[in-house]
PDB file of C-alpha atoms in Angstrom:
ATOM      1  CA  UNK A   1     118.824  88.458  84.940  1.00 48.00           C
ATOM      2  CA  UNK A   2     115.485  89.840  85.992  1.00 54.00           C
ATOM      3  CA  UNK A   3     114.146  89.693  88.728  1.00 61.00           C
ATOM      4  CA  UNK A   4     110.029  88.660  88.617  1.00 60.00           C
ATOM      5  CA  UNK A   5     109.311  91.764  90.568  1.00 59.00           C
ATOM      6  CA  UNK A   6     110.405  94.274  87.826  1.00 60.00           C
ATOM      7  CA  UNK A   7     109.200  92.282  85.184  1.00 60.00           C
ATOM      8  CA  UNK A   8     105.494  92.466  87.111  1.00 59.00           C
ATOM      9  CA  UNK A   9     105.627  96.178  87.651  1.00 64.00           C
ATOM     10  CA  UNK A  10     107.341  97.183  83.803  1.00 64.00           C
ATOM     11  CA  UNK A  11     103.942  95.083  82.485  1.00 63.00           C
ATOM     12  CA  UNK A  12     101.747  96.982  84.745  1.00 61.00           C
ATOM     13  CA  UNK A  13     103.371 100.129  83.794  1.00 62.00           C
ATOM     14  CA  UNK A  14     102.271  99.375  80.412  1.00 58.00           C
ATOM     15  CA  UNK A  15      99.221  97.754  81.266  1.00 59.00           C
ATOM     16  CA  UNK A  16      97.907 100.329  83.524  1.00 62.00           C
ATOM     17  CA  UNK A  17      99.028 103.589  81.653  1.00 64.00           C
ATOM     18  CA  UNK A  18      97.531 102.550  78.589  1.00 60.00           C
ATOM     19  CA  UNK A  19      93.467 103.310  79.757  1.00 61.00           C
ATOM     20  CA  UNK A  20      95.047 106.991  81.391  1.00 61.00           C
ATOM     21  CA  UNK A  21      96.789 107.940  78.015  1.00 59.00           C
ATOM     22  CA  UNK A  22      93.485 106.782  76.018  1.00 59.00           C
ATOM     23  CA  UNK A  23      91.538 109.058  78.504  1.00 57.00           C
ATOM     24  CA  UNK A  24      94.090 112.051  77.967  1.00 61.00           C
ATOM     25  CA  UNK A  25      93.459 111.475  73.931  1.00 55.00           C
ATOM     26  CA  UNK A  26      89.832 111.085  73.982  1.00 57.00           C
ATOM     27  CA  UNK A  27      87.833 113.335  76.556  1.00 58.00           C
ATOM     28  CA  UNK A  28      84.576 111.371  76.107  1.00 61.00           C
ATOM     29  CA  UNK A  29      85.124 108.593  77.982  1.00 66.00           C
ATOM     30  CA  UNK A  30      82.770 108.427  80.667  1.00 83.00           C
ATOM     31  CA  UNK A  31      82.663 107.760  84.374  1.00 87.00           C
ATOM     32  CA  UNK A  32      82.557 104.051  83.672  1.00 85.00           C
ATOM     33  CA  UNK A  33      85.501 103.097  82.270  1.00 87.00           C
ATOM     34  CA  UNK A  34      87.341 105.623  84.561  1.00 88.00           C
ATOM     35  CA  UNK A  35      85.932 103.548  87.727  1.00 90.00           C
ATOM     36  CA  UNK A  36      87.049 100.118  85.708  1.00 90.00           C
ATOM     37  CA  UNK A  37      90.307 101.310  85.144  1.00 91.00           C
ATOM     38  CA  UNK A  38      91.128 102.052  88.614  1.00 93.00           C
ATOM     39  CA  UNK A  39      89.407  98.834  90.390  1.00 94.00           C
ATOM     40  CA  UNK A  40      91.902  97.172  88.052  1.00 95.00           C
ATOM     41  CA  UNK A  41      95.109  99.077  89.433  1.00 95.00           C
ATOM     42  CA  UNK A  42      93.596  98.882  92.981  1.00 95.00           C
ATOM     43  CA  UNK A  43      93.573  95.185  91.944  1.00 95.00           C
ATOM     44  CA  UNK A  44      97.228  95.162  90.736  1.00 95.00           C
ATOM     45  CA  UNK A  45      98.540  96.528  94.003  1.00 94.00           C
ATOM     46  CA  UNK A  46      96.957  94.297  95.829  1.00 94.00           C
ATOM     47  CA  UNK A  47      98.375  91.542  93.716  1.00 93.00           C
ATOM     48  CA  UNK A  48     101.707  92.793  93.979  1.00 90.00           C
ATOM     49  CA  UNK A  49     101.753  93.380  98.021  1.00 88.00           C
ATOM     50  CA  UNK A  50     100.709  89.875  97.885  1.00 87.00           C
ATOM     51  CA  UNK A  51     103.364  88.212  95.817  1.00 86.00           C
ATOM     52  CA  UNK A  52     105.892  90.299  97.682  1.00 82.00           C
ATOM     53  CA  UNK A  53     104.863  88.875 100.953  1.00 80.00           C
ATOM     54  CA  UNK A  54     104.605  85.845  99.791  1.00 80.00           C
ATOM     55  CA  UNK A  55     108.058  86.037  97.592  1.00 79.00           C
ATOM     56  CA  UNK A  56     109.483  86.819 101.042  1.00 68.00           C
ATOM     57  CA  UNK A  57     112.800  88.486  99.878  1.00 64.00           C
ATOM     58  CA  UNK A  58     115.026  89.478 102.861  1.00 59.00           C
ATOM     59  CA  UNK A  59     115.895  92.714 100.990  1.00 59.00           C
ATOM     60  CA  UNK A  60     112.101  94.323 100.955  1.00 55.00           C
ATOM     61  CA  UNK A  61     111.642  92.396 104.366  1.00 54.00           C
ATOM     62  CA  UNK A  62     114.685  94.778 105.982  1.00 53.00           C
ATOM     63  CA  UNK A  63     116.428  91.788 107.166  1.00 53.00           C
ATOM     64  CA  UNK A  64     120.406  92.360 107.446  1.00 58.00           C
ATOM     65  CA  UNK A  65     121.699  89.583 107.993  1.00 65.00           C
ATOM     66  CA  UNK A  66     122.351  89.498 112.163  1.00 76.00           C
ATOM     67  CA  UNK A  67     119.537  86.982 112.804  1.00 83.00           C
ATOM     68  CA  UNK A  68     119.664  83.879 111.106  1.00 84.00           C
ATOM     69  CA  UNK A  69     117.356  80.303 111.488  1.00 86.00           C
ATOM     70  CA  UNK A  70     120.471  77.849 111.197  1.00 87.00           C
ATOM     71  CA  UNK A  71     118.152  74.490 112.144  1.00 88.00           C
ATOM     72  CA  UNK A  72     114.307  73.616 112.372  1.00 90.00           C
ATOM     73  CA  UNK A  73     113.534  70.463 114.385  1.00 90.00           C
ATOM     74  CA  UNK A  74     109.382  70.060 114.371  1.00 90.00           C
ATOM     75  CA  UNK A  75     108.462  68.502 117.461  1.00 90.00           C
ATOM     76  CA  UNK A  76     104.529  68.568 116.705  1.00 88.00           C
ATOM     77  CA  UNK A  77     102.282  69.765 114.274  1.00 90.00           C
ATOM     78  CA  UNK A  78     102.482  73.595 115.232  1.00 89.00           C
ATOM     79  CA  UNK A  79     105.585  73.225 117.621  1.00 92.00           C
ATOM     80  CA  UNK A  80     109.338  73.204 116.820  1.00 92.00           C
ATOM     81  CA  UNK A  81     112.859  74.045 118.205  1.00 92.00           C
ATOM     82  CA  UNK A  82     114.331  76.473 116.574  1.00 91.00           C
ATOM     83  CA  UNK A  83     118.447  77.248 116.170  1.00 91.00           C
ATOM     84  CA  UNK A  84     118.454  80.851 115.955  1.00 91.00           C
ATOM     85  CA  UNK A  85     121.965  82.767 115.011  1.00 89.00           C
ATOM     86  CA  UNK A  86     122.178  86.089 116.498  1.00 88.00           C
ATOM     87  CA  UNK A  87     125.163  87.689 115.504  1.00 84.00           C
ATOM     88  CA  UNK A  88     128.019  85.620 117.285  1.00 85.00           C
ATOM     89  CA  UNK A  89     125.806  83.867 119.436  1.00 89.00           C
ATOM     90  CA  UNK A  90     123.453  80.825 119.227  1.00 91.00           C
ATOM     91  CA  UNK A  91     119.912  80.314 120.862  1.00 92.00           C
ATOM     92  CA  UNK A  92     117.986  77.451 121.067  1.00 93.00           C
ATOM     93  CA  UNK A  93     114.067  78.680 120.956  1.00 94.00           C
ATOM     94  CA  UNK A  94     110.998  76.803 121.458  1.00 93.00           C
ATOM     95  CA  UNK A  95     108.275  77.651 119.370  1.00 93.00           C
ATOM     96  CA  UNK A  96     104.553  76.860 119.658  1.00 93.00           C
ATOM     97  CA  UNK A  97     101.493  78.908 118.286  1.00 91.00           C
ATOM     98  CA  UNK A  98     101.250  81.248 120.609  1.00 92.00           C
ATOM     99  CA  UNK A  99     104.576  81.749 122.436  1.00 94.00           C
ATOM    100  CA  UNK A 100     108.468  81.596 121.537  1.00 92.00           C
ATOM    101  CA  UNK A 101     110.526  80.769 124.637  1.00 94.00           C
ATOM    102  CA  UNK A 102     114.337  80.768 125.212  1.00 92.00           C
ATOM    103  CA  UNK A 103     115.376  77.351 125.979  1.00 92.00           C
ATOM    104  CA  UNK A 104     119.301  77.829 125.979  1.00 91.00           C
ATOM    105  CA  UNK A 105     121.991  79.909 125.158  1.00 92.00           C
ATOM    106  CA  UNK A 106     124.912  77.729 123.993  1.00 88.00           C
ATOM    107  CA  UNK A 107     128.219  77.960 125.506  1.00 88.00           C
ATOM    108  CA  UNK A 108     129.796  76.428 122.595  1.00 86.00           C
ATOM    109  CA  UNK A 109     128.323  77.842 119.174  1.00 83.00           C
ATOM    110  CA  UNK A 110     127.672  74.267 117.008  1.00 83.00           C
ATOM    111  CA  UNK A 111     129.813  74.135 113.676  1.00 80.00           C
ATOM    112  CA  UNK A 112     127.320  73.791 111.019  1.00 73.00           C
ATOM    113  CA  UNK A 113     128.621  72.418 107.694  1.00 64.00           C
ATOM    114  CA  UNK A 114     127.588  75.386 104.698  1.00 54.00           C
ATOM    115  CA  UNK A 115     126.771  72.915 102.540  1.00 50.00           C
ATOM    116  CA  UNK A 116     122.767  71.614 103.055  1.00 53.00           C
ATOM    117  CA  UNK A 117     123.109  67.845 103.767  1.00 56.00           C
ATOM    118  CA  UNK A 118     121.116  66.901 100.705  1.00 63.00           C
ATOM    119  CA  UNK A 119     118.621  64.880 102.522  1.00 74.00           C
ATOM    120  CA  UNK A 120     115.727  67.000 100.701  1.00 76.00           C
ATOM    121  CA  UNK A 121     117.156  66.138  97.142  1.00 74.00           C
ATOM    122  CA  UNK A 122     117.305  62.836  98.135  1.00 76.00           C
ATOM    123  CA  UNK A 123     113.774  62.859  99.581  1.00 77.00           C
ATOM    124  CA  UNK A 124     112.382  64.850  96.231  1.00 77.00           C
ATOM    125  CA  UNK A 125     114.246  62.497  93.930  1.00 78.00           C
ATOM    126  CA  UNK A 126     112.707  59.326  95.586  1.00 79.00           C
ATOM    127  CA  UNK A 127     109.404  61.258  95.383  1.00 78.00           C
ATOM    128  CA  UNK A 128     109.415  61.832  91.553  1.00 79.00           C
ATOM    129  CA  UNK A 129     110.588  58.258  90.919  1.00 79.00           C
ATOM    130  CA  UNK A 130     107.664  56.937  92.785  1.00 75.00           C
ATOM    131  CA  UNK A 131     105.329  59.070  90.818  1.00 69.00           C
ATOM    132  CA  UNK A 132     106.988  58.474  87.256  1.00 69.00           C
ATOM    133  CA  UNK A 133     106.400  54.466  88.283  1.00 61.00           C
ATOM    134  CA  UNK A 134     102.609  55.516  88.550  1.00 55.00           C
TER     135      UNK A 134
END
């Protein structure tokens, strides 16, 4: 299986070395299409560091695997409490726009089951059977 990343950069291999081999075969293309063909890679980058950020994989982003979100609870529109897992231990953050602060360090770590409870596929289900009704 492919990841979308590779699949992005083998078509902009191809799309992008297509103009440079033209220009190696034909020496009388001019200035503009030189300038048009690298806006359009300039373009393509840019693209690409976009979708990457926004893909957010945890392999590019250097993330091992020591800290972990475990639970989310929003408390307002821009503030929430946060269950971070930090190798054996457990912190309970508070999160607002501008600051993080420790609340707690638990004593006890909480057993959290592995399995997500569902309540999103529930939620989404109800959602698309109020919309098919429509």
């Amino acid at each position: 299986m492919r990841s979308p990343f590779l699949v992005l950069i083998s078509f902009g291999l191809v799309v992008f070395t297509a103009p440079a081999l033209a220009a190696s075969l034909a020496p009388e293309m001019n200035i503009a299409t030189t300038l048009a063909s690298l806006v359009l890679v300039v373009i393509f980058i840019v693209f690409l560091a976009w979708l990457l950020k926004r893909m957010k994989l945890p392999g590019i982003q250097g993330a091992d695997g020591a800290l972990k979100v475990l639970k989310q609870l929003p408390i307002g529109q821009r503030e929430r409490i946060v269950l971070l897992q930090v190798g054996e231990e457990q912190l309970l953050v508070g999160v607002t726009q501008h600051n993080i602060s420790l609340l707690t360090k638990l004593e006890q770590p909480l057993a959290l089951d592995a399995q997500p409870s569902g309540d999103f596929a529930n939620h989404l289900s109800k959602l698309l059977k109020t919309n098919d009704k429509k």
